[in-house]
Short mmCIF file of C-alpha atoms and ligand atoms in Angstrom, two decimals:
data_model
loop_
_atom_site.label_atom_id
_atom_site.label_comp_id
_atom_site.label_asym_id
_atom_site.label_seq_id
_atom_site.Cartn_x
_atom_site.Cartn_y
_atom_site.Cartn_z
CA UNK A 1 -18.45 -21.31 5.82
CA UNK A 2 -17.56 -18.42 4.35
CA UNK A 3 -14.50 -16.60 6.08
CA UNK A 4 -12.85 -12.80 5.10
CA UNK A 5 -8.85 -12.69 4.97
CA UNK A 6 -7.88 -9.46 5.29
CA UNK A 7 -4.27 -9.09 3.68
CA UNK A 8 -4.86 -12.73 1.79
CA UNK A 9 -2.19 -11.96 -0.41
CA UNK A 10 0.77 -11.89 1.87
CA UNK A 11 3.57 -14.19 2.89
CA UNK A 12 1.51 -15.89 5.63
CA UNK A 13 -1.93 -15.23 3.96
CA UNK A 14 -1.28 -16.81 0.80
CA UNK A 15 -0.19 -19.85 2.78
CA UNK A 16 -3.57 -19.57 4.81
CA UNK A 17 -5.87 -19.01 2.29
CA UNK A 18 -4.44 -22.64 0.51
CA UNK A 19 -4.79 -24.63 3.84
CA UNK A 20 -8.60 -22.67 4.01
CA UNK A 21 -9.30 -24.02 0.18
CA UNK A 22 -8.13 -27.31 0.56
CA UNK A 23 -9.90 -27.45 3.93
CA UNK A 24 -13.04 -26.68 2.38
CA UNK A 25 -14.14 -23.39 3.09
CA UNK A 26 -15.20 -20.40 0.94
CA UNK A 27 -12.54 -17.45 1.19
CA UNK A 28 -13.33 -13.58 0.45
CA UNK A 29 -9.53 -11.99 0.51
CA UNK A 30 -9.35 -8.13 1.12
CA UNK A 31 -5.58 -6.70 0.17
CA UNK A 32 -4.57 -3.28 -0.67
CA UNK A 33 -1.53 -4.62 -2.54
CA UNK A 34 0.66 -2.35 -0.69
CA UNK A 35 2.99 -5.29 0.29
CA UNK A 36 2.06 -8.01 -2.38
CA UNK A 37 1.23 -9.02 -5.41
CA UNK A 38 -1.82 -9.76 -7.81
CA UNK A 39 0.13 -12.51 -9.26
CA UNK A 40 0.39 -14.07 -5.90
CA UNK A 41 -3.91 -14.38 -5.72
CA UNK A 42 -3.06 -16.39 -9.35
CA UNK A 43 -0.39 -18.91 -7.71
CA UNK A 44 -3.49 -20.19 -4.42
CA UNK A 45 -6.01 -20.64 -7.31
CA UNK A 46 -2.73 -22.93 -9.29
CA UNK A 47 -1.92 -24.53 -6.04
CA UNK A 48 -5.61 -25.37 -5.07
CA UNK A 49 -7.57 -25.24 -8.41
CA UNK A 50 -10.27 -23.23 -6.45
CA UNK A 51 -11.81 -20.07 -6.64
CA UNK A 52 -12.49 -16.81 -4.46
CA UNK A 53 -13.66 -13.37 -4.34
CA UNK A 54 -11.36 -10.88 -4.17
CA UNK A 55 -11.41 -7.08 -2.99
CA UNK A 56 -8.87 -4.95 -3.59
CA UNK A 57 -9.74 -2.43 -1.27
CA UNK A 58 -7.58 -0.75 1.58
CA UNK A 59 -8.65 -1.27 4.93
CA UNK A 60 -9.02 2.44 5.62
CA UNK A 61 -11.97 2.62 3.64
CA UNK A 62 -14.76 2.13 5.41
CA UNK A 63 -17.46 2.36 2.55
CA UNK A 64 -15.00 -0.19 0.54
CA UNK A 65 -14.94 -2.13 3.15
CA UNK A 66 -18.82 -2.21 4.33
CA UNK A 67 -19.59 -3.71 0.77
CA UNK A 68 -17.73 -6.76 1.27
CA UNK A 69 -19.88 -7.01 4.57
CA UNK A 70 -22.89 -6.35 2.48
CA UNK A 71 -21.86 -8.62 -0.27
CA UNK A 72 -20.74 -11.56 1.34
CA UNK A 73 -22.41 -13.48 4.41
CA UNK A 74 -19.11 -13.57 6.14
CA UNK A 75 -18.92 -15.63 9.56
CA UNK A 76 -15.58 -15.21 10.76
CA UNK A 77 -12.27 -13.38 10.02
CA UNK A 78 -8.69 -13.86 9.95
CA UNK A 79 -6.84 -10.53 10.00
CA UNK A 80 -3.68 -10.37 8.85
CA UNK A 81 -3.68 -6.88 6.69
CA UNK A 82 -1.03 -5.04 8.33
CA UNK A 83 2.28 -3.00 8.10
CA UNK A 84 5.15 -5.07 9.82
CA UNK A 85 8.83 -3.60 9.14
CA UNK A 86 10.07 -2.67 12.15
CA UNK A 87 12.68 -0.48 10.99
CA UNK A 88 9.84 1.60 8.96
CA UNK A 89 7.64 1.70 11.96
CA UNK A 90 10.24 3.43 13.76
CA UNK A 91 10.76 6.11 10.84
CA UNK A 92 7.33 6.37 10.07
CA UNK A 93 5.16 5.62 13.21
CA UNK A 94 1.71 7.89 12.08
CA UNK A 95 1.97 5.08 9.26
CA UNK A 96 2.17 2.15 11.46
CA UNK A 97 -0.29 3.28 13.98
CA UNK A 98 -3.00 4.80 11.06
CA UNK A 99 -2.66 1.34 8.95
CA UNK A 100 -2.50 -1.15 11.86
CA UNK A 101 -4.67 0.22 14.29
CA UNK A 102 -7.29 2.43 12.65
CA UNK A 103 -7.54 -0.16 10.04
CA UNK A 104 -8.23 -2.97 12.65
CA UNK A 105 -10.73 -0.66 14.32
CA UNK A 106 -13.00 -0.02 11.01
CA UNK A 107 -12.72 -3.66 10.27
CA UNK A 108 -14.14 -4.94 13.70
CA UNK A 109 -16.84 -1.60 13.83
CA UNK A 110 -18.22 -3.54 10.73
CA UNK A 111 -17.63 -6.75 12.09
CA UNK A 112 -19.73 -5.66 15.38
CA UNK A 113 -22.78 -3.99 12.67
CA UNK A 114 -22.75 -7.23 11.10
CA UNK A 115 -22.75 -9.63 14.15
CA UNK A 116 -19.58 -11.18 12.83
CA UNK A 117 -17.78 -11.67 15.87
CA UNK A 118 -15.61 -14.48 15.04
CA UNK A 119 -11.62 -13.27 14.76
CA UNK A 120 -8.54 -14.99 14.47
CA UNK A 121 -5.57 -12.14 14.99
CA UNK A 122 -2.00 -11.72 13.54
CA UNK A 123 -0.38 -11.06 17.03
CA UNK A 124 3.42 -11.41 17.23
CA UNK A 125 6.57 -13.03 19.51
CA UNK A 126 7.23 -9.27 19.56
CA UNK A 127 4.48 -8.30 22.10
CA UNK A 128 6.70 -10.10 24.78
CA UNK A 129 8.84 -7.11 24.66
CA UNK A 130 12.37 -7.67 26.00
CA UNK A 131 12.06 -11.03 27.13
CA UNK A 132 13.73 -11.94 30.62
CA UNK A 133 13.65 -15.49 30.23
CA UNK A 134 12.64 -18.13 27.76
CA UNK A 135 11.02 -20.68 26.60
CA UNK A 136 7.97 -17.85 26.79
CA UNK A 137 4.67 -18.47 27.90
CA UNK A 138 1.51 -16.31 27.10
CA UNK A 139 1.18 -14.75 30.64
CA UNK A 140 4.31 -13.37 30.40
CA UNK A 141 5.01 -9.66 30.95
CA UNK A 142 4.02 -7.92 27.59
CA UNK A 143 5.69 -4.59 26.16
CA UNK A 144 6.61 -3.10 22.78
CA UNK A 145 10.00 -1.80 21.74
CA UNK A 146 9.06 -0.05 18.49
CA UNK A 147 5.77 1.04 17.01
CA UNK A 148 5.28 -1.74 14.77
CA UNK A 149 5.07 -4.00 18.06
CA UNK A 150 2.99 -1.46 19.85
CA UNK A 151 0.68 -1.93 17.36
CA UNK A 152 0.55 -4.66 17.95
CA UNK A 153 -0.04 -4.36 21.78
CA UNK A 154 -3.03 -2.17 21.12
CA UNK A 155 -4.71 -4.43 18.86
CA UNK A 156 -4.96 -7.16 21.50
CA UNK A 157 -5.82 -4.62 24.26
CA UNK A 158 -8.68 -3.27 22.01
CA UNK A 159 -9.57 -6.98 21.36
CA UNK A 160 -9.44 -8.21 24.70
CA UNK A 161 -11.90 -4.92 26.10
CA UNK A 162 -14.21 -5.63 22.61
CA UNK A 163 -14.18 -9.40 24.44
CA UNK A 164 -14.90 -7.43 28.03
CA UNK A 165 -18.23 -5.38 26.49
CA UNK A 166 -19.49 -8.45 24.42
CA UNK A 167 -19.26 -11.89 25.69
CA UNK A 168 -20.29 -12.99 22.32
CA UNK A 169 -16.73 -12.24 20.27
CA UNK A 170 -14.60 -15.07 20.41
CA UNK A 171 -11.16 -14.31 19.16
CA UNK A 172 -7.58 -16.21 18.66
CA UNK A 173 -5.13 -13.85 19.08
CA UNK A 174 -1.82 -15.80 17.44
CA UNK A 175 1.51 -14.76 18.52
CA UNK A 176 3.88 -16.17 15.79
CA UNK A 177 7.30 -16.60 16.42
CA UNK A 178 9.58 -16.40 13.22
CA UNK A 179 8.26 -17.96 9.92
CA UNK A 180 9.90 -18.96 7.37
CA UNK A 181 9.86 -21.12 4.24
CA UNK A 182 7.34 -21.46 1.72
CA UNK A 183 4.71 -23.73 0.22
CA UNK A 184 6.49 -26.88 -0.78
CA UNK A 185 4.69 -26.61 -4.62
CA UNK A 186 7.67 -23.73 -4.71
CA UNK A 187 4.58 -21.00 -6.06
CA UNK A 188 4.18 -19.08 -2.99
CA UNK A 189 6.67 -17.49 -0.67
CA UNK A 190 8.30 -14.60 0.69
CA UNK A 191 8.58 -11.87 -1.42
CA UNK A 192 9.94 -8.56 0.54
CA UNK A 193 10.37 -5.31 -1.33
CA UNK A 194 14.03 -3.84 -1.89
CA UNK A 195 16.63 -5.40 0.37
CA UNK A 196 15.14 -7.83 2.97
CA UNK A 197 15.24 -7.22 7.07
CA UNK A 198 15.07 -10.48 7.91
CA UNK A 199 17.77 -13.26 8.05
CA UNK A 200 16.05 -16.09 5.67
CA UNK A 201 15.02 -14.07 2.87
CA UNK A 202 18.37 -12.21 2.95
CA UNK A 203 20.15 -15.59 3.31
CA UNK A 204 18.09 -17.03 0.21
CA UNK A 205 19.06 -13.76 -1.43
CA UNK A 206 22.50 -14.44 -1.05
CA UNK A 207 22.16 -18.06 -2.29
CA UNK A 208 20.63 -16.68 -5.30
CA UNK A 209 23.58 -14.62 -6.41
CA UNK A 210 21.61 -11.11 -5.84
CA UNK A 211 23.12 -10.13 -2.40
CA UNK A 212 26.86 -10.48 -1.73
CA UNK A 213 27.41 -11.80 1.93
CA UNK A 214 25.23 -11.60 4.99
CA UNK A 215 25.92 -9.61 7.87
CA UNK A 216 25.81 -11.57 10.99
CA UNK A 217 24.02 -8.81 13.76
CA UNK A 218 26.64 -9.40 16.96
CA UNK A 219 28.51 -12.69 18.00
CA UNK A 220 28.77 -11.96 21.74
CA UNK A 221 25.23 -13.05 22.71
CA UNK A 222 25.30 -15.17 25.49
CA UNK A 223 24.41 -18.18 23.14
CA UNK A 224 26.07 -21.34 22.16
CA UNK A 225 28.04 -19.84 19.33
CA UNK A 226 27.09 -16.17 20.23
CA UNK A 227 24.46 -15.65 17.51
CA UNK A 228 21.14 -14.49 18.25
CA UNK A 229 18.49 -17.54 18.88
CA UNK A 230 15.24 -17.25 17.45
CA UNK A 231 12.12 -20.36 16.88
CA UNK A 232 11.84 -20.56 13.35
CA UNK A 233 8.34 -21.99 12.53
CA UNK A 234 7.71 -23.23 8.71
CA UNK A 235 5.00 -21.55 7.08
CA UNK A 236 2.79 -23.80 6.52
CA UNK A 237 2.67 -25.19 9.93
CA UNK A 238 1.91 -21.59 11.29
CA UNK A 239 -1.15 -21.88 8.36
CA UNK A 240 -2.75 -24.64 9.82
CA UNK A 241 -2.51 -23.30 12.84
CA UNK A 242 -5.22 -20.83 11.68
CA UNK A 243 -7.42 -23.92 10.62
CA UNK A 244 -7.13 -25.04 14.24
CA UNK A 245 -8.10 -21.55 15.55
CA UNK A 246 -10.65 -20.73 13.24
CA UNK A 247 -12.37 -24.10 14.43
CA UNK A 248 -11.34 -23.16 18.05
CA UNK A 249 -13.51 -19.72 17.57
CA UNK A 250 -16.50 -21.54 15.66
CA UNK A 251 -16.58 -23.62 19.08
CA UNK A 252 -15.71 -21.71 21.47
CA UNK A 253 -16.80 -17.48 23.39
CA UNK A 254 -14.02 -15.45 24.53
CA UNK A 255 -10.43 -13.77 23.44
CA UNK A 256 -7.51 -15.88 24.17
CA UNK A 257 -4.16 -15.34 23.34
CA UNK A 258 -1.52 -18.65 21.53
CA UNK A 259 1.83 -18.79 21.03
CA UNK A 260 2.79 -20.28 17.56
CA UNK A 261 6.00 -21.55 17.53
CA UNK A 262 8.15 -24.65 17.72
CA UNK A 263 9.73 -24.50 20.83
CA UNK A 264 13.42 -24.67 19.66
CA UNK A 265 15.60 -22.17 19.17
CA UNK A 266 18.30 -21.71 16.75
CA UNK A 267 21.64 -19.60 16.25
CA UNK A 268 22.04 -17.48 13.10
CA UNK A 269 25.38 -19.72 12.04
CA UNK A 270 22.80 -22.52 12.67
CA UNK A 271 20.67 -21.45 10.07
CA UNK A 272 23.18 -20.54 7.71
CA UNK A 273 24.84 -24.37 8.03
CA UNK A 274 21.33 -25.40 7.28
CA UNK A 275 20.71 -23.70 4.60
CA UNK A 276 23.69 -24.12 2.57
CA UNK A 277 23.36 -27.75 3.29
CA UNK A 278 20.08 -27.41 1.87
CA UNK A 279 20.80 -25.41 -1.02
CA UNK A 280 24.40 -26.89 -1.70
CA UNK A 281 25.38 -22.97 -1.69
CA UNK A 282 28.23 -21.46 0.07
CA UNK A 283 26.99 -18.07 2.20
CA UNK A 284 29.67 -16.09 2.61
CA UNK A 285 29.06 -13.83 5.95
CA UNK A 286 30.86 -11.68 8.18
CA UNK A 287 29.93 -10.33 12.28
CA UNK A 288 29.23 -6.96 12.33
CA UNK A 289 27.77 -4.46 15.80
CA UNK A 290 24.57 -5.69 17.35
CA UNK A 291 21.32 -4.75 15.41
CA UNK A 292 19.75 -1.66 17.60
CA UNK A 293 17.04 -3.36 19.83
CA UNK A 294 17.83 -7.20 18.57
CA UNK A 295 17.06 -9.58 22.09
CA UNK A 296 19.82 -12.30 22.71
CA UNK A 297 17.38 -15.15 22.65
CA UNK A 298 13.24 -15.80 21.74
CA UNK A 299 11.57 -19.37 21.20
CA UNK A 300 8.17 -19.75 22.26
CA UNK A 301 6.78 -22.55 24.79
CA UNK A 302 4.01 -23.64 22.69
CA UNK A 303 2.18 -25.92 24.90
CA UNK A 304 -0.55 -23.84 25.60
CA UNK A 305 -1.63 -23.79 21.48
CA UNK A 306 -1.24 -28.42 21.82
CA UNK A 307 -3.56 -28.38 24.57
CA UNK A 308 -6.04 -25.85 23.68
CA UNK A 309 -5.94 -26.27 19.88
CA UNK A 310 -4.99 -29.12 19.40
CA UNK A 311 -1.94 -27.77 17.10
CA UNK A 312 1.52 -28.51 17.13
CA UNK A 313 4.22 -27.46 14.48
CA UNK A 314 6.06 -30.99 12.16
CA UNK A 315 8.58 -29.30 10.48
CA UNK A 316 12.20 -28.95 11.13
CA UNK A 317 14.67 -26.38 9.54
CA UNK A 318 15.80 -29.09 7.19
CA UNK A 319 12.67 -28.61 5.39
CA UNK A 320 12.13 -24.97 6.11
CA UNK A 321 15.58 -24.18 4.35
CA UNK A 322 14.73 -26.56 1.71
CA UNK A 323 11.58 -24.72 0.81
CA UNK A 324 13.06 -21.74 1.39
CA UNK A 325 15.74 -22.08 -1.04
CA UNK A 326 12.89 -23.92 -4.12
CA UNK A 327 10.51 -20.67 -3.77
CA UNK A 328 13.68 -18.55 -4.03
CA UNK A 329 15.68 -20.85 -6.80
CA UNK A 330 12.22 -20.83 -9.05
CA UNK A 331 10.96 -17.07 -8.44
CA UNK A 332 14.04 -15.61 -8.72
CA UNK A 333 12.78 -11.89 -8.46
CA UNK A 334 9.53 -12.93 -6.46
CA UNK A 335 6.22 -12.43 -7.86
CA UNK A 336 7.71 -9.95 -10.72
CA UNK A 337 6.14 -11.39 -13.54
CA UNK A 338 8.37 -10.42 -16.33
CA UNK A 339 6.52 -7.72 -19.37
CA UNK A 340 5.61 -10.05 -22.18
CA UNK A 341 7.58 -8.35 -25.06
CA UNK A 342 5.97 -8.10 -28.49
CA UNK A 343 7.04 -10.35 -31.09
CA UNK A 344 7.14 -8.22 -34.51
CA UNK A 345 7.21 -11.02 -37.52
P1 LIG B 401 2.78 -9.31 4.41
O1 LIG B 401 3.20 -7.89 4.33
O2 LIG B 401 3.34 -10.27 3.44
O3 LIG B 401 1.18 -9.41 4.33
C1 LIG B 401 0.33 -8.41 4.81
C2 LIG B 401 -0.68 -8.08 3.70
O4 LIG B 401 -1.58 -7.07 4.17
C3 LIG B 401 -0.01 -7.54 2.43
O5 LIG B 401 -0.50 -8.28 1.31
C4 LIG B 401 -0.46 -6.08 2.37
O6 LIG B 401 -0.60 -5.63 1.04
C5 LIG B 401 -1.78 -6.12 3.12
N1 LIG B 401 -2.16 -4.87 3.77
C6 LIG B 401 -1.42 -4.09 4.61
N2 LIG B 401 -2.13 -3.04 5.01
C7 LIG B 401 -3.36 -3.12 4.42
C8 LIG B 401 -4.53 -2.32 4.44
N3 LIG B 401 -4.59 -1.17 5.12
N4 LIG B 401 -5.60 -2.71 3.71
C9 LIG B 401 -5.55 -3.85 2.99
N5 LIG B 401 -4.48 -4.66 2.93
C10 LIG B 401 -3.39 -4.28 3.63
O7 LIG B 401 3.05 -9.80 5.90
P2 LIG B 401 3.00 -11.28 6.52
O8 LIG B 401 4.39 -11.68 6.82
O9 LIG B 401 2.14 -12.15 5.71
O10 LIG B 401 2.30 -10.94 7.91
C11 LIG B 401 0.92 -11.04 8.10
C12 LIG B 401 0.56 -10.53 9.47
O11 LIG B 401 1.29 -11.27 10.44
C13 LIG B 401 0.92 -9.06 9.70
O12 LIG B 401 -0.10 -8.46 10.48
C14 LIG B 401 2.22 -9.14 10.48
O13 LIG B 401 2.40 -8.01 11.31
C15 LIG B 401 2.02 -10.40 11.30
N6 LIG B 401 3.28 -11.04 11.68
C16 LIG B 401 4.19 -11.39 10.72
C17 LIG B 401 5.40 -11.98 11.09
C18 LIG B 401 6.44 -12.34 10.06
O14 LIG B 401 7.60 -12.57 10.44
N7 LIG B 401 6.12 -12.43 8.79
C19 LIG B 401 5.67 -12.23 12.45
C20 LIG B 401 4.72 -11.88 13.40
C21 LIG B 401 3.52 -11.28 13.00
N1 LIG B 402 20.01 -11.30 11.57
C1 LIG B 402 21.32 -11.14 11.11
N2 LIG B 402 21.49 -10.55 9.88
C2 LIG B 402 20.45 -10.12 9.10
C3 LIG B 402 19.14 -10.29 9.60
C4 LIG B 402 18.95 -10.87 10.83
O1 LIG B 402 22.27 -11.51 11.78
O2 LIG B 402 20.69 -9.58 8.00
C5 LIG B 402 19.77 -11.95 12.88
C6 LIG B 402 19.07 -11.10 13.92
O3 LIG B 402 20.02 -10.33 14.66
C7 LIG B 402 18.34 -12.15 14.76
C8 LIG B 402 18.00 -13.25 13.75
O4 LIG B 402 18.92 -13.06 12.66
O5 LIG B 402 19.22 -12.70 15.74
C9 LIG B 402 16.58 -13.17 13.22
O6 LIG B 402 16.34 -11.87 12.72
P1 LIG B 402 14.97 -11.49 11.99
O7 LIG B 402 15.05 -10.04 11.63
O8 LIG B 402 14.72 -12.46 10.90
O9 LIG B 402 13.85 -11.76 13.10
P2 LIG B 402 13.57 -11.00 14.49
O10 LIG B 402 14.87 -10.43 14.98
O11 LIG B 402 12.57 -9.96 14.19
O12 LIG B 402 13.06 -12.06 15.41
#
């Protein structure tokens, strides 16, 4: 079965696309590049010894795009091309909205001309808004707090009335919680641009040497230690999740929504015990103000994606942090391949 990744490249694609290969099934990736790296493309084919077609074409461009309809017989989709700082999206919000939604739009036009109308969605924890209580469940209350997760919103909206009009789509909509971690071969990974936003890959960072101590956003939550508590999900559990939902949508008519998490929460000093443990590095850190529009606490009740998917996330932060810290120990600048220099004899 052949099935398109849009944004195959990424953190969480390039972890999908190996479970996909090793699973069996063909893979056409679509990435613009504007958040990854060729080299990354190289590392699946090393990890699975397979091969795929790749596009690199930009969403956007709907005559790009139609050719990889036209070229391929695709039967299903997993969508994960999309802008997702949510720092940026505030700046820049024409960006977010343009990229995210337009680009999801063109994509499932063609997928309606072609009668592909199989979709498994890059949702996010952050469509729950400013959560009231937890552990969260998918009929909760949903909102956005920045354009990056009203992006998000949309997209599902759109989805679910695509659903409403044509009762042949069937679409997984996956809410991840927070993933983290990397492929335990220590090839693929995390690989943000400049300084990082998020806690791992800044922690990693400052394992590595490269950032000097992390900032700890607020330590008056009302949390065990005071730390913000989030459910950290290792990335290859979230991958296989997409295995399970792809099959789900094979199967199954109709747009549902999953959350994919673990179910436990953890503090920020939690994951910074964890990690040096892990790494046998000290992290030096110190508290500093609240991070503008940071929630107290967010772990997912994922009881709904056991039942229904038959998926359930194995590992603990022990081996997320230990993953973690081999991706970020072996790559130590990421992808960045360094310039072969000439030799002059
Ligand atoms: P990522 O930035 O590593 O991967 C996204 C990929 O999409 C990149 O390779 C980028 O180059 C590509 N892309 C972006 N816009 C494109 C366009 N217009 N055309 C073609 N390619 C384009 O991000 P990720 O962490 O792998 O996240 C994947 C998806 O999951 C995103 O939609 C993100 O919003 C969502 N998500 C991520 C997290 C997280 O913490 N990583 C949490 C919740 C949801
Ligand atoms: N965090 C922190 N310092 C950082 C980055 C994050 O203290 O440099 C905290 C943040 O306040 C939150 C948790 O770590 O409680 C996870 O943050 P991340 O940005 O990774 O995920 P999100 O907040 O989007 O769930």
């Amino acid at each position: 079965m052949r099935v398109l990744v849009t944004g195959g490249a990424g953190y969480i694609g390039t972890h999908t696309c190996v479970e996909l290969l090793n699973a069996g099934y063909e893979i056409v990736i679509v990435d613009n590049f504007s958040n990854s790296k060729p080299e990354a493309l190289k590392r699946i084919k090393e990890i699975t010894g397979k091969d795929f077609k790749f596009y690199s074409i930009d969403l956007l461009n709907r005559e790009e795009l139609e050719k990889v309809f036209l070229e391929n017989e695709i039967e299903s989709v997993i969508h994960f091309a999309g802008l997702k700082a949510v720092g940026e999206s505030v700046q820049l919000p024409l960006v977010y909205y343009q990229n995210n939604i337009t680009g999801t739009l063109i994509l499932c036009e063609l997928m309606q001309k072609y009668g592909v109308k199989k979709l498994v969605f890059s949702s996010s924890a952050t469509v729950y808004g400013d959560v009231k209580s937890t552990p969260i469940l998918e009929n909760f209350p949903l909102s956005a707090t920045n354009p990056y997760g009203r992006s998000k919103l949309i997209i599902e909206e759109i989805i679910r009335d695509i659903g409403v009009s044509d009762s042949e789509w069937s679409v997984a909509q996956l809410r991840y919680f927070n993933p983290i971690g990397a492929h335990p071969s220590g090839l693929i990974g995390e690989d943000p641009n400049g300084i990082p936003n998020n806690l791992m890959p800044y922690i990693s960072q400052v394992a590595a040497g490269k950032l000097k101590e992390l900032k700890i956003f607020g330590n008056d939550y009302p949390t065990s230690d005071g730390t913000g508590v989030r459910d950290y999900i290792h990335v290859v559990d979230l991958a296989k999740g997409h295995i399970k939902a792809l099959e789900k949508v094979m199967l199954e008519t109709g747009v549902d929504a999953y959350n994919l998490g673990t179910g436990r929460g953890y503090t920020v000093l939690e994951m910074v015990k964890a990690f040096e443990k892990a790494s046998g590095k000290e992290i030096p850190y110190s508290f500093v103000e609240r991070r503008q529009g940071d929630i107290s606490t967010c772990f997912a009740d994922p009881t709904k994606a056991k039942m229904k998917l038959d998926w359930a996330a194995v590992m603990g932060i022990r081996e997320m942090c230990v993953d973690a810290w081999r991706w970020q120990s072996n790559n130590r600048d990421g992808y960045e391949v360094l310039a072969k220099v000439p030799v002059h004899t």
